[in-house]
Amino acid sequence: MTQDVIVVVGAGSIGQAIARRVGAGKHVLLASLREQEAAEAAKAFDNAGFKVSVAAVDIASRESVQALVKLASGLGNVTGLIQAAGVSPSQATPVTILKVDLYGTALVLELFGQVMARGGSGVVISSQSGHRLPALTPAQDQALATTPVEELLQLDFLQPEHVIDPLLAYQLSKRGNSLRVMAEAVKWGKRGARINTISPGIIITPLAKDELSGPRGVGYRRMIEGCPVGRAGTPDEVGQVAALLMGPDGAFITGSDFLMDGGVTSAWRFGELAKPAAAA
C-alpha cells in the first residue's frame, strides 16, 4: 500500500512541532539546509515511533528543491507540506533574505504544488512582520503574488537600491509569502489540495533567541512586554493552529493567512506599542 508523505522544509522547532501533530501514521521527510540538522531532529521522531527520512535542501536553489520533490514523491503520495525554512533580519543581508524567504518559499510552493495529492494540504510559516509593513500598491501586491518564480527577484521595488535594510527585506518577504499563498491556493485547489499561511509573532526557538540577544533584542523584548498576552509563544502553539489548517477540521480554509502574535500587531496599531518609541 502506498504511504502518505509529510514533507517538512526547515526541520527546526516549529516544523517539528507541526509534524508531530500531523505526521502520525505517515512518512515524515525532514529536510534542512544541512542534513545533519535534519538527522538530529529525526532521532526524536524515530524514538517516538514515527516513520522518518532526512534530506538536505537549499530552498534558494531550484535544482535542490527539485531533488527534494523527487525524493518525496518516491516515498509515496505527498499529502502534506510544511514550509518553515528561512532566515531572519539578524542572520543575513537583504539580498539573501529576499533570495531565501521570498524566492525560496515561492519555489517550494510551485514545485510541491505540482505533486501534491488530492486531499493534501500545506502551511507556510510567515511572520507578524509582514503585517507591519505599510500597504503596498495593488500592482506590487499582484507582482509578489503572481510573478513567475524565476522573475520574482527582478522586480524593480525589490532591487538593492530600494531594499537596503534587512528588516524591510524580511517584511517584504513575509508579505509576499501570504500573497503568494493566496495565489497558489487557486492552483492547488485544481488538484483538490489546500495551502495556508501562519504568521507567528515571537515564538521561542533558537532563531528567536538569536534575535533577542542581537541588535533588535530591545525591540523584541518591548513587543513581548507590550502585547496583550504579555509573553512570547511556543512552537507547540503554532503546531496546534497548523494541525487545524492541515486537518479535516480546516477543510474549508485555503489561501488564508493566520496572524498569531499574542496581540503584538493589535498593540502596534492601537495600544502601547503604537507610541513613537516603537521603532524596532
C-alpha positions as a LaTeX table, in Angstrom:
\begin{tabular}{lrrr}
\hline
Residue & $x$ (\AA) & $y$ (\AA) & $z$ (\AA) \\
\hline
Met1 & 0.00 & 0.00 & 0.00 \\
Thr2 & 1.32 & 3.43 & $-0.94$ \\
Gln3 & 2.15 & 5.56 & 2.09 \\
Asp4 & 1.31 & 9.21 & 2.66 \\
Val5 & 4.26 & 11.57 & 2.97 \\
Ile6 & 4.54 & 14.76 & 5.02 \\
Val7 & 7.43 & 16.98 & 3.92 \\
Val8 & 8.95 & 19.35 & 6.45 \\
Val9 & 11.13 & 22.01 & 4.80 \\
Gly10 & 13.07 & 23.56 & 7.65 \\
Ala11 & 13.16 & 20.96 & 10.40 \\
Gly12 & 13.52 & 23.41 & 13.28 \\
Ser13 & 11.36 & 23.74 & 16.37 \\
Ile14 & 8.21 & 24.94 & 14.61 \\
Gly15 & 8.43 & 22.50 & 11.72 \\
Gln16 & 8.92 & 19.63 & 14.16 \\
Ala17 & 6.02 & 20.73 & 16.36 \\
Ile18 & 3.67 & 20.72 & 13.37 \\
Ala19 & 4.94 & 17.40 & 12.05 \\
Arg20 & 4.34 & 15.73 & 15.41 \\
Arg21 & 0.68 & 16.66 & 15.14 \\
Val22 & 0.03 & 15.78 & 11.51 \\
Gly23 & 2.57 & 13.04 & 10.82 \\
Ala24 & 1.21 & 10.08 & 12.81 \\
Gly25 & 0.83 & 7.05 & 10.56 \\
Lys26 & 2.59 & 8.83 & 7.70 \\
His27 & 6.15 & 9.01 & 6.43 \\
Val28 & 7.75 & 12.24 & 7.68 \\
Leu29 & 10.52 & 13.63 & 5.47 \\
Leu30 & 12.59 & 16.16 & 7.41 \\
Ala31 & 14.69 & 18.49 & 5.24 \\
Ser32 & 17.09 & 21.23 & 6.32 \\
Leu33 & 19.93 & 23.17 & 4.74 \\
Arg34 & 22.35 & 20.81 & 6.46 \\
Glu35 & 21.32 & 17.18 & 6.54 \\
Gln36 & 22.91 & 16.74 & 9.96 \\
Glu37 & 20.36 & 19.15 & 11.45 \\
Ala38 & 17.52 & 17.10 & 9.99 \\
Ala39 & 19.16 & 13.88 & 11.20 \\
Glu40 & 19.30 & 15.18 & 14.76 \\
Ala41 & 15.61 & 16.04 & 14.65 \\
Ala42 & 14.85 & 12.65 & 13.12 \\
Lys43 & 16.21 & 10.82 & 16.19 \\
Ala44 & 13.37 & 12.16 & 18.34 \\
Phe45 & 10.78 & 11.24 & 15.70 \\
Asp46 & 12.20 & 7.74 & 15.31 \\
Asn47 & 12.24 & 7.22 & 19.08 \\
Ala48 & 8.60 & 8.34 & 19.22 \\
Gly49 & 7.50 & 5.77 & 16.63 \\
Phe50 & 7.33 & 7.92 & 13.53 \\
Lys51 & 8.50 & 6.67 & 10.15 \\
Val52 & 11.07 & 9.27 & 9.16 \\
Ser53 & 13.64 & 10.11 & 6.49 \\
Val54 & 16.02 & 13.05 & 6.18 \\
Ala55 & 17.40 & 15.18 & 3.37 \\
Ala56 & 19.41 & 18.32 & 2.72 \\
Val57 & 17.76 & 21.12 & 0.78 \\
Asp58 & 18.64 & 24.68 & $-0.18$ \\
Ile59 & 15.34 & 26.36 & $-0.94$ \\
Ala60 & 17.15 & 29.12 & $-2.82$ \\
Ser61 & 18.19 & 26.52 & $-5.43$ \\
Arg62 & 15.71 & 25.18 & $-7.98$ \\
Glu63 & 17.81 & 22.06 & $-8.52$ \\
Ser64 & 17.92 & 21.35 & $-4.79$ \\
Val65 & 14.16 & 21.73 & $-4.33$ \\
Gln66 & 13.51 & 19.61 & $-7.42$ \\
Ala67 & 15.66 & 16.87 & $-5.91$ \\
Leu68 & 13.64 & 17.05 & $-2.68$ \\
Val69 & 10.36 & 16.82 & $-4.61$ \\
Lys70 & 11.68 & 13.76 & $-6.46$ \\
Leu71 & 12.75 & 12.13 & $-3.20$ \\
Ala72 & 9.41 & 12.85 & $-1.52$ \\
Ser73 & 7.41 & 11.58 & $-4.49$ \\
Gly74 & 9.47 & 8.39 & $-4.50$ \\
Leu75 & 8.48 & 7.70 & $-0.90$ \\
Gly76 & 4.73 & 7.81 & $-1.58$ \\
Asn77 & 1.87 & 10.25 & $-2.02$ \\
Val78 & 2.82 & 13.74 & $-0.90$ \\
Thr79 & $-0.17$ & 14.75 & 1.22 \\
Gly80 & 1.39 & 17.43 & 3.40 \\
Leu81 & 3.88 & 20.28 & 3.14 \\
Ile82 & 5.27 & 22.33 & 6.00 \\
Gln83 & 7.45 & 25.19 & 4.72 \\
Ala84 & 9.25 & 26.54 & 7.78 \\
Ala85 & 12.67 & 27.32 & 6.32 \\
Gly86 & 14.03 & 30.86 & 6.28 \\
Val87 & 16.47 & 33.40 & 7.67 \\
Ser88 & 15.90 & 36.38 & 9.95 \\
Pro89 & 16.94 & 40.05 & 9.71 \\
Ser90 & 19.79 & 39.44 & 12.14 \\
Gln91 & 21.15 & 36.50 & 10.18 \\
Ala92 & 21.56 & 37.73 & 6.63 \\
Thr93 & 21.80 & 40.59 & 4.16 \\
Pro94 & 18.74 & 41.98 & 2.38 \\
Val95 & 19.74 & 40.16 & $-0.81$ \\
Thr96 & 20.00 & 36.81 & 0.97 \\
Ile97 & 16.75 & 37.32 & 2.87 \\
Leu98 & 14.85 & 38.00 & $-0.36$ \\
Lys99 & 16.51 & 35.04 & $-2.06$ \\
Val100 & 15.68 & 32.58 & 0.72 \\
Asp101 & 12.48 & 33.84 & 2.34 \\
Leu102 & 10.72 & 35.25 & $-0.73$ \\
Tyr103 & 12.09 & 33.39 & $-3.76$ \\
Gly104 & 12.72 & 30.16 & $-1.85$ \\
Thr105 & 9.19 & 29.97 & $-0.47$ \\
Ala106 & 7.67 & 30.73 & $-3.88$ \\
Leu107 & 9.83 & 27.98 & $-5.38$ \\
Val108 & 8.78 & 25.42 & $-2.76$ \\
Leu109 & 5.11 & 26.28 & $-3.32$ \\
Glu110 & 5.42 & 26.00 & $-7.09$ \\
Leu111 & 7.25 & 22.67 & $-7.20$ \\
Phe112 & 5.40 & 20.89 & $-4.42$ \\
Gly113 & 2.14 & 22.25 & $-5.77$ \\
Gln114 & 2.78 & 20.18 & $-8.88$ \\
Val115 & 2.87 & 16.89 & $-6.96$ \\
Met116 & 0.54 & 17.46 & $-4.02$ \\
Ala117 & $-2.02$ & 14.67 & $-3.79$ \\
Arg118 & $-5.77$ & 15.23 & $-3.85$ \\
Gly119 & $-6.90$ & 16.00 & $-0.34$ \\
Gly120 & $-3.43$ & 17.21 & 0.59 \\
Ser121 & $-2.65$ & 20.41 & 2.45 \\
Gly122 & 0.20 & 22.64 & 3.46 \\
Val123 & 1.23 & 25.52 & 5.66 \\
Val124 & 3.85 & 28.20 & 5.17 \\
Ile125 & 5.35 & 29.78 & 8.27 \\
Ser126 & 5.46 & 33.51 & 7.60 \\
Ser127 & 5.70 & 36.26 & 10.26 \\
Gln128 & 3.89 & 39.04 & 12.05 \\
Ser129 & 6.43 & 41.36 & 10.38 \\
Gly130 & 4.52 & 41.13 & 7.12 \\
His131 & 1.54 & 42.70 & 8.87 \\
Arg132 & 3.52 & 45.74 & 9.98 \\
Leu133 & 4.78 & 46.64 & 6.52 \\
Pro134 & 2.87 & 49.67 & 5.20 \\
Ala135 & 0.41 & 48.98 & 2.42 \\
Leu136 & 1.93 & 48.28 & $-0.97$ \\
Thr137 & 0.33 & 49.36 & $-4.23$ \\
Pro138 & $-2.15$ & 46.96 & $-5.87$ \\
Ala139 & 0.38 & 46.43 & $-8.66$ \\
Gln140 & 3.09 & 45.48 & $-6.15$ \\
Asp141 & 0.74 & 43.08 & $-4.37$ \\
Gln142 & $-0.13$ & 41.48 & $-7.68$ \\
Ala143 & 3.53 & 41.20 & $-8.62$ \\
Leu144 & 4.51 & 39.50 & $-5.36$ \\
Ala145 & 1.64 & 37.06 & $-5.73$ \\
Thr146 & 1.85 & 36.09 & $-9.38$ \\
Thr147 & 5.22 & 36.96 & $-10.94$ \\
Pro148 & 6.86 & 33.78 & $-12.28$ \\
Val149 & 9.27 & 32.47 & $-9.67$ \\
Glu150 & 12.42 & 32.97 & $-11.72$ \\
Glu151 & 11.47 & 36.60 & $-12.39$ \\
Leu152 & 10.44 & 37.43 & $-8.84$ \\
Leu153 & 13.74 & 38.90 & $-7.68$ \\
Gln154 & 13.94 & 41.07 & $-10.79$ \\
Leu155 & 11.01 & 43.23 & $-9.66$ \\
Asp156 & 12.07 & 46.87 & $-9.55$ \\
Phe157 & 10.92 & 47.56 & $-5.98$ \\
Leu158 & 12.99 & 44.62 & $-4.69$ \\
Gln159 & 16.29 & 45.85 & $-6.10$ \\
Pro160 & 19.20 & 46.55 & $-3.68$ \\
Glu161 & 18.95 & 50.31 & $-4.09$ \\
His162 & 15.36 & 50.15 & $-2.80$ \\
Val163 & 15.81 & 47.49 & $-0.11$ \\
Ile164 & 18.85 & 48.38 & 1.98 \\
Asp165 & 17.53 & 47.33 & 5.41 \\
Pro166 & 17.37 & 43.62 & 6.37 \\
Leu167 & 14.15 & 44.22 & 8.29 \\
Leu168 & 12.47 & 45.72 & 5.22 \\
Ala169 & 13.65 & 42.75 & 3.15 \\
Tyr170 & 12.16 & 40.43 & 5.76 \\
Gln171 & 8.85 & 42.31 & 5.89 \\
Leu172 & 8.58 & 42.32 & 2.10 \\
Ser173 & 9.34 & 38.62 & 2.01 \\
Lys174 & 6.73 & 37.77 & 4.61 \\
Arg175 & 4.09 & 39.97 & 2.98 \\
Gly176 & 5.00 & 38.23 & $-0.26$ \\
Asn177 & 4.58 & 34.81 & 1.35 \\
Ser178 & 0.96 & 35.46 & 2.35 \\
Leu179 & 0.13 & 36.96 & $-1.04$ \\
Arg180 & 1.83 & 34.09 & $-2.84$ \\
Val181 & $-0.14$ & 31.55 & $-0.84$ \\
Met182 & $-3.39$ & 33.24 & $-1.83$ \\
Ala183 & $-2.47$ & 32.91 & $-5.50$ \\
Glu184 & $-1.12$ & 29.37 & $-5.13$ \\
Ala185 & $-4.32$ & 28.29 & $-3.35$ \\
Val186 & $-6.13$ & 28.71 & $-6.66$ \\
Lys187 & $-3.66$ & 26.37 & $-8.41$ \\
Trp188 & $-3.57$ & 23.90 & $-5.54$ \\
Gly189 & $-7.36$ & 23.85 & $-5.50$ \\
Lys190 & $-7.41$ & 22.45 & $-9.02$ \\
Arg191 & $-5.57$ & 19.44 & $-7.60$ \\
Gly192 & $-8.00$ & 19.19 & $-4.70$ \\
Ala193 & $-5.39$ & 20.46 & $-2.24$ \\
Arg194 & $-5.18$ & 23.40 & 0.19 \\
Ile195 & $-2.45$ & 25.80 & 1.31 \\
Asn196 & $-2.44$ & 28.45 & 4.05 \\
Thr197 & $-0.03$ & 30.75 & 5.86 \\
Ile198 & 0.60 & 31.18 & 9.57 \\
Ser199 & 2.17 & 34.48 & 10.66 \\
Pro200 & 3.53 & 33.91 & 14.16 \\
Gly201 & 4.80 & 36.57 & 16.49 \\
Ile202 & 7.82 & 35.93 & 18.70 \\
Ile203 & 8.00 & 32.18 & 19.19 \\
Ile204 & 10.76 & 30.92 & 21.47 \\
Thr205 & 13.09 & 28.97 & 19.21 \\
Pro206 & 16.87 & 29.10 & 18.73 \\
Leu207 & 16.25 & 31.64 & 15.97 \\
Ala208 & 14.19 & 33.86 & 18.29 \\
Lys209 & 16.84 & 33.62 & 20.97 \\
Asp210 & 19.37 & 34.91 & 18.44 \\
Glu211 & 17.10 & 37.87 & 17.77 \\
Leu212 & 16.52 & 38.55 & 21.47 \\
Ser213 & 20.25 & 38.71 & 22.08 \\
Gly214 & 21.01 & 40.58 & 18.87 \\
Pro215 & 20.80 & 44.23 & 17.80 \\
Arg216 & 16.99 & 44.12 & 17.66 \\
Gly217 & 16.68 & 42.49 & 21.08 \\
Val218 & 15.39 & 45.60 & 22.86 \\
Gly219 & 12.57 & 45.97 & 20.35 \\
Tyr220 & 11.70 & 42.28 & 20.59 \\
Arg221 & 11.50 & 42.41 & 24.37 \\
Arg222 & 9.34 & 45.53 & 24.17 \\
Met223 & 6.95 & 43.69 & 21.86 \\
Ile224 & 6.69 & 40.79 & 24.28 \\
Glu225 & 6.09 & 43.05 & 27.28 \\
Gly226 & 3.67 & 45.34 & 25.44 \\
Cys227 & 1.42 & 42.79 & 23.77 \\
Pro228 & $-1.97$ & 41.88 & 25.26 \\
Val229 & $-0.93$ & 38.30 & 26.06 \\
Gly230 & 2.26 & 39.52 & 27.73 \\
Arg231 & 4.54 & 36.68 & 26.69 \\
Ala232 & 6.18 & 35.00 & 23.73 \\
Gly233 & 4.63 & 31.97 & 22.09 \\
Thr234 & 5.78 & 28.36 & 21.83 \\
Pro235 & 6.29 & 26.08 & 18.83 \\
Asp236 & 3.57 & 23.77 & 20.14 \\
Glu237 & 1.03 & 26.59 & 19.95 \\
Val238 & 1.90 & 27.13 & 16.29 \\
Gly239 & 1.62 & 23.38 & 15.82 \\
Gln240 & $-1.94$ & 23.40 & 17.14 \\
Val241 & $-3.04$ & 26.02 & 14.60 \\
Ala242 & $-1.24$ & 24.22 & 11.79 \\
Ala243 & $-2.93$ & 20.95 & 12.72 \\
Leu244 & $-6.29$ & 22.64 & 12.35 \\
Leu245 & $-5.38$ & 24.11 & 8.97 \\
Met246 & $-3.92$ & 20.89 & 7.60 \\
Gly247 & $-6.53$ & 18.53 & 9.02 \\
Pro248 & $-10.17$ & 17.72 & 8.23 \\
Asp249 & $-11.49$ & 20.44 & 10.55 \\
Gly250 & $-9.81$ & 23.00 & 8.28 \\
Ala251 & $-11.22$ & 21.62 & 5.04 \\
Phe252 & $-12.96$ & 24.92 & 4.18 \\
Ile253 & $-9.83$ & 27.02 & 4.76 \\
Thr254 & $-7.38$ & 27.77 & 1.97 \\
Gly255 & $-5.49$ & 30.81 & 0.73 \\
Ser256 & $-5.70$ & 32.35 & 4.19 \\
Asp257 & $-3.15$ & 33.93 & 6.50 \\
Phe258 & $-3.47$ & 33.35 & 10.26 \\
Leu259 & $-1.85$ & 36.00 & 12.44 \\
Met260 & $-0.94$ & 34.56 & 15.86 \\
Asp261 & 1.29 & 37.05 & 17.65 \\
Gly262 & $-0.18$ & 37.41 & 21.14 \\
Gly263 & $-1.75$ & 40.67 & 20.03 \\
Val264 & 1.53 & 42.42 & 19.12 \\
Thr265 & 0.08 & 43.79 & 15.88 \\
Ser266 & $-3.03$ & 44.99 & 17.73 \\
Ala267 & $-0.85$ & 46.80 & 20.29 \\
Trp268 & 1.35 & 48.16 & 17.49 \\
Arg269 & $-1.65$ & 49.80 & 15.87 \\
Phe270 & $-3.87$ & 50.67 & 18.78 \\
Gly271 & $-2.02$ & 50.13 & 22.06 \\
Glu272 & 1.19 & 50.90 & 23.92 \\
Leu273 & 3.38 & 49.78 & 21.03 \\
Ala274 & 1.82 & 52.45 & 18.82 \\
Lys275 & 3.84 & 55.13 & 20.61 \\
Pro276 & 6.71 & 56.74 & 18.65 \\
Ala277 & 9.26 & 54.83 & 20.74 \\
Ala278 & 8.27 & 51.66 & 18.88 \\
Ala279 & 10.89 & 51.69 & 16.16 \\
Ala280 & 12.08 & 48.10 & 16.23 \\
\hline
\end{tabular}
